[in-house]
Tab-separated table of C-alpha atoms in Angstrom:
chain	number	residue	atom	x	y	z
A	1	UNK	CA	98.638	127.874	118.699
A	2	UNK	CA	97.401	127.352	115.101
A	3	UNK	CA	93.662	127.116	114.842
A	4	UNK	CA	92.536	123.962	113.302
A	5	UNK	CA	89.954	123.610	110.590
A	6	UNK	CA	86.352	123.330	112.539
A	7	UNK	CA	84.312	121.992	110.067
A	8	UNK	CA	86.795	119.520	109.142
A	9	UNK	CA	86.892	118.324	112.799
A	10	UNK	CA	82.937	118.311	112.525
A	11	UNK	CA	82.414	115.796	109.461
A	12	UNK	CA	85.539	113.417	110.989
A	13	UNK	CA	83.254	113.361	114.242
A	14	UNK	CA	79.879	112.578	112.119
A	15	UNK	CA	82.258	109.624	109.757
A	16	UNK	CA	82.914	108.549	113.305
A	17	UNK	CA	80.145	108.004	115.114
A	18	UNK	CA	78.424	106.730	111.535
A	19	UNK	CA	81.430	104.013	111.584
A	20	UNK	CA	80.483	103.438	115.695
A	21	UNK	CA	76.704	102.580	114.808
A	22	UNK	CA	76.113	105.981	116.789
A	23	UNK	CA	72.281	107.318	116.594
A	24	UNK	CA	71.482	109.131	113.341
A	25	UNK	CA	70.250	112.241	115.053
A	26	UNK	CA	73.751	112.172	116.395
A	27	UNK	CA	75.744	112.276	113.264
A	28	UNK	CA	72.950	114.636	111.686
A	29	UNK	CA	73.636	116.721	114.512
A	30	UNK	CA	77.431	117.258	113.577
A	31	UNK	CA	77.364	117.186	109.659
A	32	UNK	CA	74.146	119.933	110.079
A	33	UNK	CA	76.542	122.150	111.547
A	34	UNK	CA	79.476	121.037	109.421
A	35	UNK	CA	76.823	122.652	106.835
A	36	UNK	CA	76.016	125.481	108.103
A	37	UNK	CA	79.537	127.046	109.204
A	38	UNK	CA	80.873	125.381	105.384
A	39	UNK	CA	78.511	128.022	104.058
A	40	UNK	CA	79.657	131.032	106.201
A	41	UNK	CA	82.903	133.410	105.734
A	42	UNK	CA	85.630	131.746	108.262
A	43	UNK	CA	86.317	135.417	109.607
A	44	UNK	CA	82.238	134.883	110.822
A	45	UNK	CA	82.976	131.745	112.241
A	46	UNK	CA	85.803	133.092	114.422
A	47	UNK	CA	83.915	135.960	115.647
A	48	UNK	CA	80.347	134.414	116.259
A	49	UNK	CA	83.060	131.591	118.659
A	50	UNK	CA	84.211	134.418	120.087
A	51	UNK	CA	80.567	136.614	120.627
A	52	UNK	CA	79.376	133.101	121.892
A	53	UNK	CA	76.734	133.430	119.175
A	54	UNK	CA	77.687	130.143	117.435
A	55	UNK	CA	74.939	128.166	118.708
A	56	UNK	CA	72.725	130.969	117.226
A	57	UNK	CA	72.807	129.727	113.852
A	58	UNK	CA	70.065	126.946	112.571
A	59	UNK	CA	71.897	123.973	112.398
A	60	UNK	CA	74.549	124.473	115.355
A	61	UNK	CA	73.835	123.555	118.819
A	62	UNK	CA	75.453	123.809	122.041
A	63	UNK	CA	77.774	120.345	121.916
A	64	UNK	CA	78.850	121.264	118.124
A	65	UNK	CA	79.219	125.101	119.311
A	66	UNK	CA	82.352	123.724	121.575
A	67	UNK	CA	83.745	121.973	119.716
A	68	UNK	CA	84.263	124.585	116.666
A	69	UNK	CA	85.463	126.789	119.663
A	70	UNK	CA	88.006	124.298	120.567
A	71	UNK	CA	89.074	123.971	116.729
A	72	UNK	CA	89.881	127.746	116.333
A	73	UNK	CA	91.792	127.276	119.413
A	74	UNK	CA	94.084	125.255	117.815
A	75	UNK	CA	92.559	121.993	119.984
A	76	UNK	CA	91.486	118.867	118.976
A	77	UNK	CA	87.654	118.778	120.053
A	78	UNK	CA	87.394	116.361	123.365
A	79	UNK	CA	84.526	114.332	121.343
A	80	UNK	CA	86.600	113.894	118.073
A	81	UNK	CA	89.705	112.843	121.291
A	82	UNK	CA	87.569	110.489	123.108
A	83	UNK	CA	85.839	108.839	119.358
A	84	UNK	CA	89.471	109.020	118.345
A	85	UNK	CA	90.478	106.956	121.654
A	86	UNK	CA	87.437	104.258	120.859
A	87	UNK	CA	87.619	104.187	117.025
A	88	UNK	CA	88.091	100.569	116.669
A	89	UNK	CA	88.977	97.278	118.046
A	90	UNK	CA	92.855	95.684	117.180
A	91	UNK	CA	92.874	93.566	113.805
A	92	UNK	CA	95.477	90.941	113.463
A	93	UNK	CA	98.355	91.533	111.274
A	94	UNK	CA	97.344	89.879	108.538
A	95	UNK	CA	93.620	91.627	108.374
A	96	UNK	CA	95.552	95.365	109.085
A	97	UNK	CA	97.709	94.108	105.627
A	98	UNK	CA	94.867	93.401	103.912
A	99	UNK	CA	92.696	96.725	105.024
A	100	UNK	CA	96.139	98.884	103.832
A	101	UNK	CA	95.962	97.245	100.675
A	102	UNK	CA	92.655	98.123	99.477
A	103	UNK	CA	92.154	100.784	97.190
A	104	UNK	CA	88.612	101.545	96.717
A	105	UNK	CA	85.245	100.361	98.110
A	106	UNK	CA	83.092	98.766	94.843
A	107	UNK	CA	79.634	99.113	96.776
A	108	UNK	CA	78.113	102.106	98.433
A	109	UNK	CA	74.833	104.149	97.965
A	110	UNK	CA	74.044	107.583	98.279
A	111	UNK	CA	70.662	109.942	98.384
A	112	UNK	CA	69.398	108.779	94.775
A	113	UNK	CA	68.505	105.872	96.418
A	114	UNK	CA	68.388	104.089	99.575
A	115	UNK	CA	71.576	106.243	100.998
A	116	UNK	CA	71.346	108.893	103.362
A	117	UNK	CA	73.845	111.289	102.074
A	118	UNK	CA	74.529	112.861	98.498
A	119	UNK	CA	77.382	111.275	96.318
A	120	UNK	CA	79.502	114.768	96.988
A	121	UNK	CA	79.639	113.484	100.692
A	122	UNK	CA	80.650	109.683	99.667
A	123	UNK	CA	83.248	110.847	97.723
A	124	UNK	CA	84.980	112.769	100.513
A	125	UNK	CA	84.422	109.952	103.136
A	126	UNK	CA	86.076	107.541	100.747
A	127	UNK	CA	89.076	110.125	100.088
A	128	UNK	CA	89.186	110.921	103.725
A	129	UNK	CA	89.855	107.197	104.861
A	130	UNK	CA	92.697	107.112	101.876
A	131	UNK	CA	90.984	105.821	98.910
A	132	UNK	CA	91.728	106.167	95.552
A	133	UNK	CA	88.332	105.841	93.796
A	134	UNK	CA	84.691	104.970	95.289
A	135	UNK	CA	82.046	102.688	93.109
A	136	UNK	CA	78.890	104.363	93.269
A	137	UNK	CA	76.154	101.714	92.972
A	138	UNK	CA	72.987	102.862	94.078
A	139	UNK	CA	69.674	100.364	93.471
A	140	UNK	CA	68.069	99.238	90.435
A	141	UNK	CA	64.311	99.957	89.488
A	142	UNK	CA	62.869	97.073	91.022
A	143	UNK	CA	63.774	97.857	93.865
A	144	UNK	CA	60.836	100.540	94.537
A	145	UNK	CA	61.481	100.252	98.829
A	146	UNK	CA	64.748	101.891	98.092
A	147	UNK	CA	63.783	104.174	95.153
A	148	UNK	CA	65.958	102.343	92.776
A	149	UNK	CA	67.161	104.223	89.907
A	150	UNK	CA	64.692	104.007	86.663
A	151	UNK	CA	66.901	103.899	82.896
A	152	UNK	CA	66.591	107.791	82.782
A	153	UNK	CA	67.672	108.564	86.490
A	154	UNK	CA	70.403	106.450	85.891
A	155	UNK	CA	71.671	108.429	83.017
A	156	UNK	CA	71.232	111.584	85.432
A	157	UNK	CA	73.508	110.193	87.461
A	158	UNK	CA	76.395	109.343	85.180
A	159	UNK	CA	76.403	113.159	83.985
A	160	UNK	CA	76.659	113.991	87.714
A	161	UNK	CA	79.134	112.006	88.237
A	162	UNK	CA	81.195	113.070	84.926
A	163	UNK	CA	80.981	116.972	86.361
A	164	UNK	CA	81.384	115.563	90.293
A	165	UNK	CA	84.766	114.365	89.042
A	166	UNK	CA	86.147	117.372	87.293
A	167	UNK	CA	85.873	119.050	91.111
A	168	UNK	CA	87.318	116.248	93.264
A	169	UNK	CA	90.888	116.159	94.359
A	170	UNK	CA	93.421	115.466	92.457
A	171	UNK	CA	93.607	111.691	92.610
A	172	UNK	CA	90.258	110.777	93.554
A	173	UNK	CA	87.818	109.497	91.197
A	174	UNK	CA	84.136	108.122	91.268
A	175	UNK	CA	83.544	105.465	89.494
A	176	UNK	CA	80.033	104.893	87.569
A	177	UNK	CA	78.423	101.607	88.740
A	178	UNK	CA	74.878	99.898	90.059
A	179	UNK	CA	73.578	97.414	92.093
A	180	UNK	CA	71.651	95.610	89.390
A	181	UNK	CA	68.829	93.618	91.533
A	182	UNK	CA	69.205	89.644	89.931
A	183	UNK	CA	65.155	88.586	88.505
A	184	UNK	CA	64.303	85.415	89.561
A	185	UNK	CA	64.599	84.397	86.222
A	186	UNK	CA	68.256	85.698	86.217
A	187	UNK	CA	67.970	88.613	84.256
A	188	UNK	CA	69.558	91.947	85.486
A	189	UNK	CA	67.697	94.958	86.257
A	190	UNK	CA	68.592	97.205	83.787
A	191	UNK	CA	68.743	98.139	80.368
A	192	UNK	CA	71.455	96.200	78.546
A	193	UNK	CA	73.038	99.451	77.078
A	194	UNK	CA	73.527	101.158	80.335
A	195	UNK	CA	75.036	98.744	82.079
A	196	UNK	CA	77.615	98.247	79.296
A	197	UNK	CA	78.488	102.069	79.959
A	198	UNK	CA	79.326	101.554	84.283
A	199	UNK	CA	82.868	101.177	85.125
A	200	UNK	CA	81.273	98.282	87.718
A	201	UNK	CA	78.704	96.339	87.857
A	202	UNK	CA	77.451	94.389	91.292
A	203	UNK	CA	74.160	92.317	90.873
A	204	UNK	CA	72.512	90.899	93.986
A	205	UNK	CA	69.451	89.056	94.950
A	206	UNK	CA	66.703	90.989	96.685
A	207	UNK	CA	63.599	89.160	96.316
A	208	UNK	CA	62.371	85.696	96.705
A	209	UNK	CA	65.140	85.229	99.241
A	210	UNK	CA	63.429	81.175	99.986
A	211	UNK	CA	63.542	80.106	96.615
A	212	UNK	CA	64.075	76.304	97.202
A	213	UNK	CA	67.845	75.598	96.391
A	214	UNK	CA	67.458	74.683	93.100
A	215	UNK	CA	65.606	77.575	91.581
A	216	UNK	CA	67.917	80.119	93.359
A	217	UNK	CA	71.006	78.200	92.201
A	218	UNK	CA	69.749	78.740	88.480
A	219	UNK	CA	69.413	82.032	89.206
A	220	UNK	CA	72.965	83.122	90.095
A	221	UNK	CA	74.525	80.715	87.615
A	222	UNK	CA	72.529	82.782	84.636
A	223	UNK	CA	73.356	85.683	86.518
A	224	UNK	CA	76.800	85.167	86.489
A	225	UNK	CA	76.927	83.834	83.176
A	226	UNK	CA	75.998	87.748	81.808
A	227	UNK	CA	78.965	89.751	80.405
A	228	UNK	CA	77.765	92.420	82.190
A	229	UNK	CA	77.742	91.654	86.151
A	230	UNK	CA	81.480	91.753	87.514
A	231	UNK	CA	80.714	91.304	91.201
A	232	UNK	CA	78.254	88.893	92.897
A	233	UNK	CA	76.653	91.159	95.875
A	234	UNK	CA	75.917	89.426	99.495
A	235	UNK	CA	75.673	85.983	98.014
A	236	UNK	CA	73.722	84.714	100.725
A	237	UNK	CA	71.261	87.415	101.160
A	238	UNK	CA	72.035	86.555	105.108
A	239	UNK	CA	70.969	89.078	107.867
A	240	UNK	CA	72.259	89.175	111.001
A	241	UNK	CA	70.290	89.940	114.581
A	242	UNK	CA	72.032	93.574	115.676
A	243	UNK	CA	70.224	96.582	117.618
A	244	UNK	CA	70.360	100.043	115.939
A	245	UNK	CA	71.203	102.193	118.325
A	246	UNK	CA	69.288	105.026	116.742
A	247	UNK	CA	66.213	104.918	118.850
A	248	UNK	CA	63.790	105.230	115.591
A	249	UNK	CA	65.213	101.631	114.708
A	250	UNK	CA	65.974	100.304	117.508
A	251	UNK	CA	64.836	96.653	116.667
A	252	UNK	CA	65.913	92.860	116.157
A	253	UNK	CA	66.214	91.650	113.178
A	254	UNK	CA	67.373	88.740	110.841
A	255	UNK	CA	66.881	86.920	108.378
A	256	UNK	CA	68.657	83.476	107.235
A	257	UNK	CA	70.507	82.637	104.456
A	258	UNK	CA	69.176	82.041	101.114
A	259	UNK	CA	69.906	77.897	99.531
A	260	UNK	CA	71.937	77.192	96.805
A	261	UNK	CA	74.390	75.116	95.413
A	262	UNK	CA	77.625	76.930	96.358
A	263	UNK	CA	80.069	74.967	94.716
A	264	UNK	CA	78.362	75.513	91.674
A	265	UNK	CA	78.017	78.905	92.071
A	266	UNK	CA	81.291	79.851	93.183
A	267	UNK	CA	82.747	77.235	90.233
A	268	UNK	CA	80.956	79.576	87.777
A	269	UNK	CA	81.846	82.930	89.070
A	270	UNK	CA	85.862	81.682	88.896
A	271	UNK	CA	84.980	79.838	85.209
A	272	UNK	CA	83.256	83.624	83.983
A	273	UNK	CA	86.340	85.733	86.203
A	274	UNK	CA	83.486	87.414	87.899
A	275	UNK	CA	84.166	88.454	91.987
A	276	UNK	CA	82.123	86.941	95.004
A	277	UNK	CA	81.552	90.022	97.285
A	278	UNK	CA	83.019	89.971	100.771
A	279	UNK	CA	80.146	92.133	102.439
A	280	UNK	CA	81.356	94.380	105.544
A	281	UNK	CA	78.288	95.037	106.681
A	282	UNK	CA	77.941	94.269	110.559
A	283	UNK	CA	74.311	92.984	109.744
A	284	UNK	CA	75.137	90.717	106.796
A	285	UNK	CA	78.885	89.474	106.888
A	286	UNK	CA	78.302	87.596	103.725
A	287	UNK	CA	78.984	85.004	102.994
A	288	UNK	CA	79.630	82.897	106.173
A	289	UNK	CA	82.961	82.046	106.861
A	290	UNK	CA	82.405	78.124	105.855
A	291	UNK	CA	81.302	79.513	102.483
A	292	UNK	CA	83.830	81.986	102.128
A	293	UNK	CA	86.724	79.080	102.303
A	294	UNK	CA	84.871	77.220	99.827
A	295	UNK	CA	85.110	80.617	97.235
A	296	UNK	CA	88.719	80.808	98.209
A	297	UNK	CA	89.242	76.620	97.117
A	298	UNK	CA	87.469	77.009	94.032
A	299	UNK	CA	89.664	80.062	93.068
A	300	UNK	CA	87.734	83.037	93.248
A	301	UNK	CA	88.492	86.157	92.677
A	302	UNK	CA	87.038	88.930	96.338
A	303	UNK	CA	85.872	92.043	96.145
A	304	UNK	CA	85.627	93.435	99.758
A	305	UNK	CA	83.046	95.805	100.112
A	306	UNK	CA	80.626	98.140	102.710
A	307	UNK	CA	77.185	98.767	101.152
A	308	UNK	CA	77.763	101.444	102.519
A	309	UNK	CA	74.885	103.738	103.261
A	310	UNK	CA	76.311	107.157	104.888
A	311	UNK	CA	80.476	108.119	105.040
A	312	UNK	CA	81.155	106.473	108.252
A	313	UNK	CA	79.847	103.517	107.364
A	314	UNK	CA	83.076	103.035	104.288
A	315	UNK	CA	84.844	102.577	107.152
A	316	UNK	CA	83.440	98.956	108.002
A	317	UNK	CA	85.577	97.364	105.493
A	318	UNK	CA	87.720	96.066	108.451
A	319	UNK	CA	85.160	93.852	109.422
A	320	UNK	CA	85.408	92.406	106.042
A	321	UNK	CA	89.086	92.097	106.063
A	322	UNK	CA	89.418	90.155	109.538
A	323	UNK	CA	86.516	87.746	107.738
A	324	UNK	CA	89.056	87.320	104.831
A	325	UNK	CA	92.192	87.176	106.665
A	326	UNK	CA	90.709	84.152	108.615
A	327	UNK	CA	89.324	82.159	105.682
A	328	UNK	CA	93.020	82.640	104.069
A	329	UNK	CA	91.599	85.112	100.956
A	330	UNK	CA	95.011	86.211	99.187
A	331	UNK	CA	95.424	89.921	98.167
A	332	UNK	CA	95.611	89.742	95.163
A	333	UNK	CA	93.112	88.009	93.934
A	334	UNK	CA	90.796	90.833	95.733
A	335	UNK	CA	89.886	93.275	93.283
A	336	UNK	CA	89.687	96.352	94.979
A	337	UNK	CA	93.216	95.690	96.085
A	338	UNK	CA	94.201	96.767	92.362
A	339	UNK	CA	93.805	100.696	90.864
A	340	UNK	CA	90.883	101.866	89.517
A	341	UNK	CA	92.381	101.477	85.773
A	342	UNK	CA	93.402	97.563	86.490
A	343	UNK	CA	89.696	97.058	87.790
A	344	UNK	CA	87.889	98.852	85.185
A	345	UNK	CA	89.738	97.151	82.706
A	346	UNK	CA	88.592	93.746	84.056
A	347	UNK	CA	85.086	94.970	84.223
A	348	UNK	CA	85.367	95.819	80.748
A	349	UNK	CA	86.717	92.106	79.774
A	350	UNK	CA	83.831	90.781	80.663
A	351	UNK	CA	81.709	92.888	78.157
């Protein structure tokens, strides 16, 4: 029997336990020694299964030492099987539609920021689930908790990028993009000129998250007003109570949803043909469904999206979908439905 690719089987078990809420040391445990056999000869792979030295190596343990054995055997692992039997729950029709129509993911972070793994690894999650292009949109510099990228990091980044996408595969591309924190006066976090250069632009509100209703609905409608923010991130700012069950978070927490004037708001963002985030997230699922209908009367244009932290987690956008699906959002007027030319040249309009 043909041997299978090991480390290949490796990183789809880390994407899946990331996409299963899994414990982190968990997924570290598998995409360490999807690492550490990547950087060795596959003729030493094959013979340290065979010696039974494997587990030798820094980075591969017993668990992830079987399952490479099982690879070369031509097997598929019985943890990638029994993930692979539990990956996710039946979507109605209408939400599996949806999820096969999407295109791209127009929110995720990697290490620069508040991520956990480098854009390289994004990338390949993103191509691995069938997408044609991943927004990159790590944190702005006010946001200090999750090292948010300061004007010259930024442009570190976009020459990254540039030289990440002369190695991807053929029909893959990352697109250049932020998540510009929205000032309580309703500026954007950034430096006018750069954000005129990102493919995408999502701006969100991270601070002052009780504004009374009128202060926070000035906010977004200035926000929205700027040529230069395309997508409006988590509206609602909304967390939801769910238990990580990595045991260095394990913890309840929540937080409620920010007031504002949502008809307004969502009036605006289909007046300035800017797109109200549908936020995949198991912990947000913003907005609420009641507010999500009221996007979808006033004519809004979707953009459904992870925030996604690690791979496995670019795999949530089902959640998002079902959410849609029920509050009647129509494909195409969700954004990341279209290819990546069509939705950078409707970013660009609004410059």
């Amino acid at each position: 029997m043909a041997s299978r690719d090991p480390v290949a089987d490796l990183r789809r078990i880390a994407f899946l336990l990331e996409a299963a809420h899994e414990a982190t040391f968990r997924v570290k445990a598998f995409r360490s020694a999807a690492n550490a056999l990547g950087a060795l000869d596959p003729d030493e792979v094959r013979q340290r299964a065979g010696n039974g030295t494997l587990a030798d190596l820094k980075g591969v343990g017993d668990v992830t030492a079987r399952c490479v054995a099982e690879s070369l055997a031509g097997e598929e692992p019985v943890y990638l099987r029994r993930l692979l039997a539990t990956e996710q729950d039946d979507l109605p029709v209408t939400a599996v539609r949806l999820r096969e129509a999407l295109r791209g993911d127009c929110h995720s972070h990697s290490d620069w920021s508040d991520g956990g793994s480098p854009i390289e690894e994004m990338a390949l999650g993103a191509a691995e689930i069938g997408h044609e292009y991943l927004v990159l949109t790590d944190h702005s510099p006010r946001l200090k908790v999750a090292r948010g990228l300061s004007p010259a990091r930024l442009r570190q980044q976009l020459t990254h990028v540039e030289k990440l996408n002369a190695q991807l595969p053929e029909g893959f591309r990352i697109l250049t993009g932020i998540e510009v924190d929205i000032n309580p006066d309703g500026t954007l976090d950034q430096e006018d000129e750069l954000l005129a250069r990102l493919d995408v632009v999502v701006g969100s509100v991270h601070s002052d998250l009780r504004a009374d209703e009128a202060a926070m609905t000035r906010r977004m409608l200035k926000a929205i007003a700027n040529p230069h923010l395309d997508i409006l991130g988590h509206c609602t700012g909304r967390r939801l109570p769910t238990k990580n069950n990595d045991r260095a978070h394990a913890r309840v927490s929540s937080r409620p949803p920010s007031d504002f004037d949502a008809k307004r708001v969502f009036a605006a963002a289909a007046e300035h043909g800017k797109a109200v985030e549908i936020n995949c997230r198991p912990d947000r699922l913003d907005p609420p469904k009641r507010l999500l209908r009221l996007a979808v009367e006033a004519g809004c244009l979707f953009s459904i999206d992870t925030d996604a932290h690690a791979p496995g987690q670019l795999d949530w956008q089902r959640y998002g979908c079902e959410r849609a699906a029920l509050c009647g959002v129509p494909a195409d007027r969700v954004v990341n439905t279209w290819s990546a030319d069509e939705l950078t040249t409707w970013a660009a309009g609004h410059r």
